[in-house]
XYZ file of C-alpha atoms in Angstrom:
686
model
C 10.550 -108.775 58.140
C 7.306 -108.759 55.921
C 7.663 -104.609 57.387
C 11.155 -104.453 55.903
C 10.409 -106.081 52.373
C 7.140 -103.007 52.343
C 9.290 -100.797 53.252
C 12.257 -101.675 50.725
C 9.539 -102.066 47.636
C 8.606 -98.784 48.567
C 11.595 -97.018 48.214
C 12.690 -98.924 45.188
C 9.466 -97.900 43.483
C 9.777 -94.541 44.279
C 13.498 -94.661 43.079
C 11.872 -96.590 39.571
C 9.097 -93.905 39.298
C 8.195 -90.201 41.322
C 4.723 -91.101 41.531
C 2.095 -89.407 43.228
C -1.322 -87.771 43.471
C -3.115 -84.837 45.385
C -5.821 -88.144 46.644
C -6.447 -89.814 49.438
C -3.751 -91.144 51.525
C -1.299 -89.049 49.164
C -0.112 -86.723 53.157
C 0.118 -88.305 56.659
C -1.644 -86.931 58.738
C -3.772 -88.186 61.538
C -7.412 -89.360 60.543
C -10.565 -89.948 63.103
C -11.026 -93.625 63.885
C -14.381 -94.633 62.262
C -13.839 -98.084 63.395
C -16.905 -99.009 65.785
C -14.553 -101.722 67.604
C -11.742 -98.977 68.682
C -13.626 -95.735 69.724
C -14.183 -94.763 73.654
C -10.880 -95.715 73.823
C -8.611 -92.590 75.294
C -7.653 -91.516 71.679
C -9.253 -90.717 68.647
C -7.246 -90.320 65.683
C -4.479 -92.754 63.564
C -3.268 -93.065 60.837
C -2.283 -94.759 57.618
C -0.595 -97.775 56.672
C -0.571 -99.542 60.150
C 1.411 -101.603 61.789
C 0.489 -104.380 59.583
C 0.254 -103.077 55.880
C -3.112 -102.047 56.006
C -3.646 -99.620 53.939
C -6.897 -97.807 55.336
C -9.356 -99.000 58.037
C -11.321 -100.613 55.499
C -9.141 -103.150 55.292
C -8.111 -103.219 58.543
C -11.750 -103.350 60.102
C -11.960 -106.628 57.432
C -8.526 -107.811 58.988
C -10.030 -108.261 62.885
C -13.155 -110.611 61.281
C -12.615 -113.186 63.186
C -11.522 -111.405 66.385
C -15.300 -109.764 66.819
C -16.655 -113.299 69.402
C -14.021 -112.785 71.617
C -14.332 -109.014 72.093
C -17.536 -109.277 72.542
C -17.442 -113.024 75.072
C -14.808 -110.263 76.839
C -12.485 -113.551 77.154
C -9.921 -110.574 78.228
C -9.570 -107.069 79.477
C -6.650 -106.852 77.285
C -8.063 -107.878 73.738
C -9.466 -104.943 72.409
C -6.605 -102.004 73.612
C -4.327 -105.075 71.883
C -6.441 -104.828 68.735
C -6.689 -101.480 68.255
C -2.631 -101.388 69.246
C -2.151 -102.716 65.519
C -5.026 -102.266 63.239
C -5.348 -98.745 64.504
C -2.441 -96.952 66.349
C -2.764 -93.867 68.584
C -1.554 -91.368 65.746
C 1.817 -89.465 67.114
C 4.342 -87.178 64.871
C 5.207 -88.130 61.722
C 8.665 -91.180 61.894
C 7.853 -92.149 65.182
C 5.962 -95.570 65.830
C 4.448 -96.840 69.557
C 4.147 -100.310 70.034
C 2.005 -101.678 72.441
C 4.192 -103.557 75.462
C 4.993 -108.121 75.171
C 3.093 -108.472 78.487
C -0.144 -107.324 77.121
C 0.290 -109.330 74.712
C 0.833 -112.380 76.855
C -1.605 -111.227 79.486
C -4.606 -111.186 75.876
C -3.707 -114.050 74.284
C -3.768 -116.578 77.343
C -7.073 -115.207 79.032
C -8.073 -115.349 74.983
C -7.098 -118.776 73.895
C -9.272 -121.417 74.157
C -11.721 -119.480 72.849
C -10.276 -119.254 69.977
C -9.836 -122.577 69.593
C -13.733 -122.994 69.525
C -13.975 -120.457 67.416
C -11.137 -122.021 65.000
C -9.508 -118.586 64.879
C -4.618 -119.221 65.290
C -3.416 -116.394 66.599
C -1.796 -114.582 63.841
C 1.819 -114.912 62.984
C 2.496 -111.289 62.565
C 0.833 -110.473 66.032
C 3.358 -112.924 67.833
C 4.238 -111.565 71.346
C 8.511 -111.700 71.242
C 7.927 -109.167 68.384
C 6.988 -106.356 70.410
C 9.135 -104.520 73.266
C 9.782 -106.123 76.842
C 7.612 -103.430 78.510
C 4.849 -102.465 81.430
C 2.668 -99.870 80.198
C -0.490 -99.012 78.883
C -0.864 -98.551 75.654
C -1.266 -95.614 73.880
C 1.599 -93.874 76.732
C 0.605 -90.575 78.085
C 3.545 -89.390 76.023
C 1.999 -91.230 73.605
C -1.343 -89.112 74.172
C 0.842 -85.472 73.718
C 2.490 -86.435 70.840
C -1.283 -87.155 69.176
C -2.317 -83.440 70.682
C 0.668 -81.248 69.079
C 0.237 -83.418 66.023
C -3.564 -82.794 65.797
C -3.344 -78.823 66.547
C -0.453 -78.320 63.079
C -0.838 -78.197 60.446
C 2.121 -81.542 59.192
C 1.135 -79.622 55.671
C 5.377 -80.114 54.927
C 5.260 -83.332 55.707
C 4.006 -86.112 52.887
C 5.133 -89.305 51.731
C 4.402 -91.914 49.741
C 2.555 -95.118 49.898
C 3.175 -97.015 47.135
C 1.539 -99.422 45.077
C -1.278 -101.175 47.066
C -2.436 -104.928 46.338
C -6.608 -104.482 45.888
C -8.673 -107.073 48.180
C -10.096 -107.934 44.301
C -7.119 -108.810 42.710
C -4.958 -110.712 45.841
C -4.235 -114.699 44.930
C -3.197 -117.323 46.626
C 0.885 -117.282 48.127
C 1.522 -120.631 47.218
C 1.048 -119.536 43.315
C 4.015 -116.813 43.173
C 1.991 -114.091 41.429
C 3.287 -110.461 41.718
C 1.651 -107.541 40.024
C 3.836 -103.956 40.356
C 5.567 -105.306 42.815
C 2.836 -106.598 44.934
C 3.676 -110.202 45.526
C 0.375 -112.344 45.538
C -1.372 -110.186 43.386
C -1.622 -110.365 39.676
C -2.748 -107.332 36.876
C -7.060 -107.203 35.688
C -8.466 -109.301 33.047
C -9.495 -108.066 30.787
C -6.180 -106.113 29.839
C -5.848 -102.875 32.246
C -6.221 -100.218 29.892
C -8.658 -100.723 27.063
C -12.479 -101.512 26.608
C -14.062 -103.823 25.438
C -14.837 -102.969 22.263
C -11.334 -103.040 21.720
C -9.774 -105.806 22.874
C -12.642 -107.608 20.531
C -11.911 -105.824 17.768
C -7.436 -106.483 18.006
C -8.308 -109.876 18.989
C -10.621 -110.824 15.365
C -8.023 -108.572 13.949
C -4.490 -110.912 14.994
C -6.361 -113.929 13.965
C -7.486 -112.772 10.818
C -3.109 -112.167 10.349
C -2.628 -115.663 12.374
C -4.097 -117.417 9.803
C -2.748 -115.313 6.899
C 0.295 -116.365 7.736
C 0.362 -119.535 8.752
C -1.398 -120.059 5.107
C 1.785 -118.562 3.834
C 4.181 -120.391 5.861
C 2.562 -123.780 5.642
C 2.852 -123.636 1.778
C 6.685 -123.030 1.960
C 6.730 -126.006 3.967
C 5.266 -128.377 1.906
C 6.410 -127.246 -0.888
C 9.560 -128.665 0.375
C 8.157 -131.893 1.058
C 6.804 -132.026 -2.675
C 11.061 -132.063 -3.193
C 13.162 -131.802 -0.748
C 16.832 -132.116 -2.460
C 15.665 -128.846 -4.488
C 16.246 -126.822 -0.890
C 20.202 -127.264 0.034
C 22.532 -125.415 2.076
C 22.819 -122.219 1.813
C 18.821 -121.899 0.870
C 18.160 -124.945 3.289
C 17.566 -122.999 6.904
C 14.825 -121.072 5.241
C 12.361 -123.862 5.228
C 13.392 -124.587 9.199
C 13.155 -120.853 9.765
C 9.596 -121.535 8.250
C 8.303 -123.953 9.720
C 8.894 -121.808 12.805
C 7.127 -118.622 12.264
C 4.134 -121.438 10.929
C 4.413 -122.732 15.107
C 4.094 -119.799 16.136
C 1.035 -118.460 13.838
C -0.500 -121.662 14.540
C -0.075 -120.548 18.963
C -1.874 -116.465 17.472
C -4.797 -118.430 15.822
C -4.924 -121.150 18.886
C -5.495 -117.998 21.261
C -8.142 -116.357 18.955
C -10.104 -119.411 19.493
C -9.437 -120.038 23.285
C -10.043 -115.974 23.414
C -9.434 -115.479 27.930
C -10.523 -118.855 28.417
C -6.350 -119.862 29.271
C -5.005 -116.031 29.476
C -6.961 -115.325 32.873
C -8.121 -116.966 35.982
C -12.039 -116.528 36.931
C -13.140 -115.233 38.990
C -14.459 -115.690 42.047
C -17.012 -113.271 43.857
C -17.489 -115.588 46.664
C -14.165 -114.164 47.918
C -14.532 -110.945 46.597
C -11.402 -111.808 43.456
C -12.493 -110.880 40.390
C -10.296 -112.109 37.405
C -7.201 -112.458 36.824
C -3.733 -112.486 34.789
C -2.186 -116.168 34.286
C 0.756 -116.150 36.195
C 4.012 -119.165 37.008
C 3.794 -122.471 35.608
C 0.132 -123.442 37.832
C -1.559 -124.096 33.712
C -0.464 -126.345 32.148
C -1.886 -124.800 28.704
C -0.799 -121.349 29.637
C 2.124 -122.955 30.118
C 2.211 -125.305 26.897
C 1.473 -122.371 24.952
C 3.793 -120.223 26.240
C 6.287 -122.389 26.089
C 5.982 -123.121 21.708
C 5.281 -119.379 21.476
C 8.381 -118.757 22.672
C 11.027 -121.537 21.846
C 9.471 -121.267 17.567
C 9.960 -117.141 18.353
C 13.351 -117.622 19.069
C 14.287 -120.277 16.883
C 13.076 -118.681 14.169
C 15.739 -115.476 14.757
C 18.724 -117.410 15.640
C 17.290 -119.833 11.479
C 17.675 -116.187 10.342
C 21.396 -115.736 11.594
C 21.883 -119.613 10.762
C 21.070 -118.599 7.089
C 22.978 -115.670 7.154
C 25.702 -118.174 7.959
C 25.850 -120.130 5.184
C 25.416 -117.480 3.294
C 28.270 -115.882 4.529
C 30.630 -119.233 3.965
C 28.997 -119.540 0.704
C 30.341 -116.395 -0.496
C 33.578 -115.837 1.270
C 35.431 -118.762 1.952
C 33.900 -120.274 -1.199
C 31.932 -123.351 0.738
C 30.538 -125.808 -1.778
C 26.772 -127.311 -0.443
C 28.614 -130.595 0.666
C 31.103 -128.638 2.943
C 28.176 -126.322 4.577
C 25.735 -129.634 4.507
C 28.162 -130.605 6.963
C 28.392 -128.647 9.684
C 24.285 -128.889 10.003
C 24.332 -130.604 13.240
C 26.203 -127.663 14.672
C 23.261 -125.576 12.809
C 20.673 -127.523 14.487
C 22.748 -127.227 18.077
C 22.606 -123.951 18.614
C 19.130 -123.328 16.073
C 17.345 -125.307 19.169
C 19.617 -125.693 21.862
C 19.691 -121.534 22.846
C 15.827 -121.504 22.527
C 15.115 -124.072 24.622
C 17.832 -123.327 27.265
C 15.084 -119.658 27.157
C 12.761 -120.917 28.024
C 13.314 -123.700 30.439
C 15.695 -120.929 32.113
C 11.640 -117.989 32.195
C 9.921 -121.196 33.695
C 11.757 -121.357 36.415
C 11.763 -118.338 37.109
C 7.826 -118.187 37.207
C 8.053 -115.327 34.072
C 5.215 -116.398 32.191
C 2.412 -114.227 31.595
C -0.867 -114.152 30.414
C -1.529 -111.376 27.464
C -5.599 -110.774 27.943
C -4.557 -108.879 24.478
C -4.207 -112.525 22.199
C -5.216 -115.118 24.513
C -1.892 -115.961 24.590
C 0.840 -116.660 27.753
C 3.980 -115.402 26.655
C 6.838 -112.761 28.864
C 7.458 -109.678 29.663
C 4.070 -108.303 29.336
C 4.361 -106.593 32.329
C 7.385 -107.405 34.179
C 9.853 -104.838 32.390
C 13.439 -106.880 32.820
C 12.176 -110.440 31.694
C 11.474 -107.820 28.167
C 15.037 -106.402 28.755
C 16.806 -109.968 29.512
C 14.224 -112.319 27.601
C 12.600 -110.367 24.210
C 15.075 -107.482 24.076
C 18.539 -108.537 23.792
C 18.201 -112.095 22.162
C 17.080 -110.053 19.162
C 18.622 -107.020 18.626
C 22.506 -109.538 19.305
C 20.578 -111.416 16.129
C 19.685 -108.499 13.795
C 23.619 -107.520 15.392
C 24.848 -110.792 13.934
C 22.871 -111.380 11.051
C 23.371 -108.224 9.593
C 26.937 -107.959 10.093
C 27.144 -111.664 7.948
C 24.883 -110.838 4.936
C 26.085 -107.319 4.795
C 29.781 -109.059 4.135
C 27.984 -111.699 1.775
C 26.194 -109.587 -0.341
C 30.441 -107.432 -0.733
C 32.244 -110.882 -1.155
C 29.982 -111.425 -4.348
C 29.603 -107.728 -5.874
C 33.664 -108.029 -5.486
C 33.627 -111.024 -7.145
C 31.646 -109.734 -10.298
C 34.017 -106.481 -9.959
C 37.146 -108.686 -10.676
C 37.180 -112.050 -11.848
C 35.090 -111.872 -15.843
C 31.897 -114.221 -16.007
C 29.779 -114.884 -18.541
C 27.531 -113.073 -19.304
C 24.646 -115.740 -17.914
C 26.557 -115.842 -14.721
C 26.872 -112.323 -14.385
C 22.472 -111.847 -14.783
C 22.738 -114.839 -13.007
C 24.797 -113.600 -9.448
C 22.561 -110.874 -9.847
C 19.642 -111.892 -10.133
C 21.340 -114.254 -6.334
C 22.476 -111.266 -5.216
C 19.311 -108.902 -5.071
C 17.254 -111.995 -4.380
C 18.970 -112.280 -1.021
C 18.188 -108.015 -0.166
C 14.662 -107.955 -0.372
C 14.371 -111.423 1.242
C 16.546 -110.084 4.082
C 14.239 -106.115 3.821
C 11.073 -108.664 4.162
C 12.352 -109.438 6.841
C 14.247 -107.014 9.073
C 11.595 -104.559 8.674
C 8.863 -105.994 10.016
C 11.436 -107.841 12.760
C 12.944 -104.164 13.263
C 9.669 -102.737 13.999
C 9.065 -105.567 16.526
C 12.500 -104.472 18.482
C 10.697 -101.236 18.420
C 7.443 -101.598 19.512
C 9.000 -103.482 22.734
C 11.814 -100.751 23.350
C 8.918 -97.772 23.222
C 6.190 -100.327 25.450
C 9.816 -100.773 27.962
C 9.902 -96.677 28.780
C 6.469 -95.893 29.251
C 5.341 -98.893 30.641
C 5.440 -97.008 34.197
C 4.347 -94.048 32.995
C 1.081 -96.290 31.175
C 1.063 -98.183 35.287
C 1.050 -94.902 37.331
C -2.340 -93.976 35.602
C -3.444 -96.788 35.601
C -3.107 -96.634 39.460
C -3.704 -93.011 40.064
C -7.506 -93.655 37.457
C -8.403 -96.946 39.552
C -6.966 -96.215 42.888
C -10.331 -94.047 44.820
C -12.278 -97.587 42.566
C -10.090 -100.241 44.841
C -9.307 -98.214 47.934
C -6.019 -98.472 47.424
C -3.533 -95.292 48.606
C -3.534 -93.036 45.385
C 0.265 -91.823 44.178
C 2.221 -88.927 45.306
C 2.753 -86.451 42.997
C 1.882 -87.665 38.791
C 4.582 -85.387 36.336
C 2.120 -86.930 33.371
C 0.491 -89.345 32.305
C -0.297 -91.604 29.425
C -2.633 -94.035 28.210
C -1.149 -96.255 25.246
C -2.746 -96.102 22.051
C -3.988 -99.889 20.958
C -2.831 -99.455 17.704
C 1.197 -99.918 19.039
C 0.145 -103.174 19.850
C -1.988 -104.389 16.644
C 1.641 -103.392 14.945
C 3.781 -105.515 16.882
C 1.371 -108.460 16.731
C 1.387 -108.160 13.153
C 5.234 -107.579 12.586
C 5.368 -110.545 14.621
C 3.386 -111.991 12.410
C 4.348 -111.124 8.590
C 7.998 -111.458 10.074
C 7.047 -115.426 8.491
C 5.608 -114.686 5.822
C 9.303 -113.209 3.283
C 9.608 -117.784 3.202
C 7.537 -117.883 0.113
C 8.402 -115.465 -1.652
C 11.826 -117.010 -1.492
C 10.295 -120.625 -2.717
C 8.614 -118.992 -5.525
C 9.339 -119.096 -9.147
C 7.855 -121.196 -12.135
C 9.653 -124.408 -10.775
C 7.214 -124.404 -7.724
C 3.725 -123.946 -10.334
C 5.386 -126.808 -11.781
C 5.655 -129.115 -9.441
C 2.104 -128.354 -7.670
C 1.145 -129.318 -10.494
C 2.429 -132.001 -11.367
C 1.503 -132.881 -7.708
C -1.942 -131.808 -8.762
C -2.658 -133.660 -11.245
C -1.164 -136.729 -10.099
C 2.569 -136.486 -13.496
C 4.763 -136.676 -10.432
C 8.262 -137.939 -12.004
C 8.723 -141.962 -11.865
C 12.070 -140.972 -10.393
C 11.165 -139.233 -7.418
C 10.916 -142.544 -6.143
C 14.363 -143.952 -7.121
C 17.252 -144.486 -4.039
C 19.950 -142.161 -3.818
C 22.190 -144.552 -5.245
C 21.024 -145.350 -8.135
C 20.447 -141.704 -9.105
C 22.857 -140.217 -11.141
C 23.300 -135.536 -11.524
C 25.898 -134.141 -13.065
C 26.080 -130.544 -12.055
C 29.052 -128.166 -11.802
C 30.342 -126.337 -8.721
C 28.747 -123.318 -8.158
C 32.602 -121.882 -7.220
C 33.457 -123.711 -10.304
C 30.627 -122.255 -11.883
C 31.250 -118.116 -11.002
C 35.180 -118.382 -10.845
C 35.607 -120.674 -14.456
C 37.447 -119.315 -17.490
C 34.740 -117.463 -20.263
C 34.876 -120.425 -23.491
C 36.387 -123.009 -20.526
C 34.321 -126.415 -20.212
C 32.960 -127.597 -16.928
C 33.599 -130.606 -15.115
C 29.988 -132.147 -13.614
C 30.335 -134.225 -11.156
C 27.742 -136.775 -9.300
C 26.161 -134.677 -6.788
C 23.464 -137.651 -5.487
C 19.675 -136.262 -5.109
C 19.407 -132.846 -5.974
C 17.534 -131.914 -8.681
C 19.322 -128.565 -9.921
C 20.762 -129.686 -13.020
C 20.188 -132.170 -15.363
C 22.128 -134.347 -17.803
C 20.862 -133.563 -21.256
C 20.756 -136.282 -24.205
C 22.545 -134.500 -26.068
C 25.129 -133.934 -24.133
C 25.741 -138.106 -22.863
C 25.489 -138.433 -26.734
C 28.419 -136.175 -27.778
C 31.298 -137.547 -25.097
C 30.252 -141.249 -26.733
C 31.538 -139.994 -29.229
C 34.548 -137.977 -28.192
C 36.254 -141.583 -28.745
C 35.536 -142.875 -32.372
C 37.639 -142.274 -35.130
C 36.792 -140.236 -38.304
C 35.657 -141.509 -41.536
C 36.476 -139.270 -44.334
C 33.556 -141.081 -46.547
C 31.218 -139.726 -43.362
C 29.545 -137.159 -44.715
C 27.776 -133.993 -42.577
C 24.133 -135.780 -42.432
C 25.051 -139.347 -41.984
C 27.436 -137.807 -38.333
C 24.006 -135.889 -37.116
C 21.767 -139.569 -37.838
C 23.570 -141.774 -36.653
C 24.011 -139.148 -33.113
C 20.645 -139.656 -33.185
C 19.985 -143.046 -34.229
C 22.546 -143.852 -30.926
C 20.564 -141.439 -29.175
C 17.141 -143.800 -29.994
C 19.640 -147.419 -29.281
C 20.196 -145.959 -25.384
C 16.156 -145.580 -25.171
C 15.466 -149.897 -26.522
C 14.671 -151.851 -23.264
C 16.852 -154.759 -23.195
C 16.012 -158.771 -21.504
C 16.076 -157.638 -18.501
C 13.251 -154.431 -18.558
C 16.680 -152.320 -18.023
C 16.812 -149.189 -20.603
C 20.606 -149.611 -22.164
C 22.531 -148.920 -24.878
C 24.358 -152.156 -24.885
C 21.638 -154.573 -25.615
C 22.894 -155.199 -29.809
C 23.774 -159.239 -30.429
C 27.636 -158.316 -31.202
C 29.232 -156.406 -33.620
C 29.925 -159.175 -35.517
C 26.375 -160.054 -37.205
C 26.173 -157.104 -39.742
C 24.172 -157.325 -42.331
C 25.107 -157.598 -46.174
C 26.438 -154.164 -47.439
C 23.715 -153.736 -50.636
C 20.944 -153.700 -47.952
C 22.246 -150.655 -45.646
C 19.780 -148.545 -47.661
C 17.366 -150.382 -46.769
C 18.361 -150.527 -43.438
C 18.650 -146.616 -43.104
C 15.048 -146.256 -44.254
C 13.795 -149.280 -41.218
C 15.870 -147.668 -38.675
C 15.018 -144.343 -39.289
C 11.156 -145.150 -39.654
C 10.822 -147.580 -36.824
C 13.043 -144.443 -34.803
C 10.782 -142.210 -35.299
C 7.745 -144.021 -34.253
C 8.795 -145.040 -30.857
C 10.678 -141.855 -30.217
C 7.189 -140.577 -31.127
C 5.363 -143.229 -29.601
C 7.235 -142.343 -26.057
C 6.639 -138.800 -26.597
C 3.198 -138.926 -26.458
C 2.690 -141.714 -23.406
C 6.159 -140.938 -20.999
C 6.588 -136.808 -21.954
C 9.393 -134.944 -21.615
C 10.619 -135.352 -18.320
C 10.317 -140.065 -18.508
C 12.587 -139.356 -21.728
C 15.577 -136.729 -20.087
C 14.891 -139.245 -17.109
C 15.691 -142.092 -18.988
C 18.616 -140.606 -20.373
C 19.913 -140.170 -17.482
C 20.115 -143.483 -16.115
C 21.512 -145.051 -19.870
C 23.895 -141.894 -20.761
C 26.454 -143.847 -18.442
C 26.500 -146.731 -19.473
C 26.806 -145.403 -23.160
C 30.054 -143.725 -21.997
C 31.644 -147.854 -20.880
C 29.842 -149.895 -23.367
C 30.157 -147.846 -26.463
C 33.503 -148.196 -26.608
C 33.793 -152.354 -26.623
C 31.338 -151.932 -29.745
C 33.578 -149.547 -31.816
C 36.573 -152.437 -30.982
C 34.177 -155.246 -32.381
C 35.292 -154.912 -35.438
C 36.330 -153.265 -38.627
C 34.896 -149.557 -39.182
C 34.029 -146.046 -38.089
C 31.867 -145.520 -35.219
C 29.346 -144.191 -36.862
C 28.845 -147.428 -38.922
C 28.771 -149.666 -35.675
C 25.825 -147.697 -34.213
C 23.920 -148.130 -36.679
C 24.348 -151.739 -36.507
C 23.440 -152.038 -33.574
C 19.912 -149.914 -33.683
C 19.174 -153.124 -36.244
C 20.551 -155.639 -33.970
C 18.577 -153.780 -31.656
C 15.574 -153.798 -34.127
């Protein structure tokens, strides 16, 4: 079965790539026997690979070393001919293999079995006697010797064969690890990188480290800005935050790879066992597995979150969904964005497709396995780009149709245009790096076979393995291709900074560093009232039509000013013919100052009055006016100095609703117009 598997792998390699060279072992010809143990037999020529799949006589000699004591002690006269028949078989005509008889195997094994136990040598499984033909003839047969003479006299230049890739002894690994390299089992790629020298690897490692630090800083800034005001980034733009978190983790893994160098991505060399340093594969290395899980999971999750972002934009632009309606689907968004990458990560670990990357110091997928690169990197990324671009274009087209067909105020027109430009710029900043990464992967999987055959051709004599056969073209990868790939893998997370970058972000960070945080930021959601126009209603309302404001909970995108609340409070007051325009303005200002008065329980309210029936005499109205204006201006100036404009707006928002509920009661409590009653309330409170 082992021989059939080797033959199948050779045919598969030949069908996939046309390999070859005019070096050693490139033609099937007889070669003289150089093994001292097998010299002096009835034949003196052999061929390679032999019946045990040793590609040259040097490898066969190393495999025969355990049997040297038994041959030297001559435990059986049949042992030496039997071993030479397997390790250096007689060279006959091409296409015909002569095997030793079963009787020869059984006689050699029975004679030397006890001596093998003494030396601790076991009979190899590939030398089991039941694998040989049931006959009783010496080796080699007479007909084999005649065919060998004919084959030696003729020059079989037209008879050529391809041996495929044979794993060098230096790159062999333990069978239980499940490694494979270029189709050869129990083999791994050399470390450091098989394509580049030390100087290029050092430059690439520092380049990736610097870029990862930049990307980590940018994405971390985005995430911390979100934490300063969680309610600021609502759907449909909330996925940008999760997208930034994903690429923050990606850049963190690359930074750790820069610090770890080759300690995780490579296995240590073992000079005593003639083994060189090799690339880590599979999940036996826990640190490599952890780096792979984090890097691959968040790379895929970042691309899925970008698709979710385009979905939310599409829902807001085409069916005109509001923020609350989109937020109800957040559970589905999270299930898709975290579930799909998690499933792919588990599948790769089950298939043992984890590979170390000596260039960046991390562990990833598709570095040496082309099929894993195609199905677990290229296919998901291309699918995400296709779906995201389709939804993005549909959403932008819908917004443009709203701008062209529905008459909007100039202010709303400008906001809509700026929003469309912002979406377009952000999408370009994301798609250009991602498409570049996809292009690098496509180029890499197209030329990977050529690079590998070129490497085998250059190192076959050094590793003492068969050289390729008929190489039509050779090529080596350029280090700039890999630098561009790693650069774009990290840069793709930086566009999140451009979305959160604004004057409001600067003001929030300035307030944070100066310790001036808004007091209402710690108030429970049930006590925060925000009157904010719906996005769809803002776009579709007629010019000049009033906007119906609704409570939105904790959002900070809109504020209710004292002017609007005072205006709503004055709507139900009867108009007095004796009140002048100046008196009306003073009454509005005084009602606003009244809303800032503190009651006995410490709350700001406009309802803390003594009652409408406690009115001062009519003759003292002028003096009351002067006192009221003087005291109100002093209080307003004091509050402005100590609380600032942000505290004033906050107090106004909390008291505007109570103004609306309490002012009508004051209107009904006594005669006269609403303006005089507001003045009386201020006097009573003072």
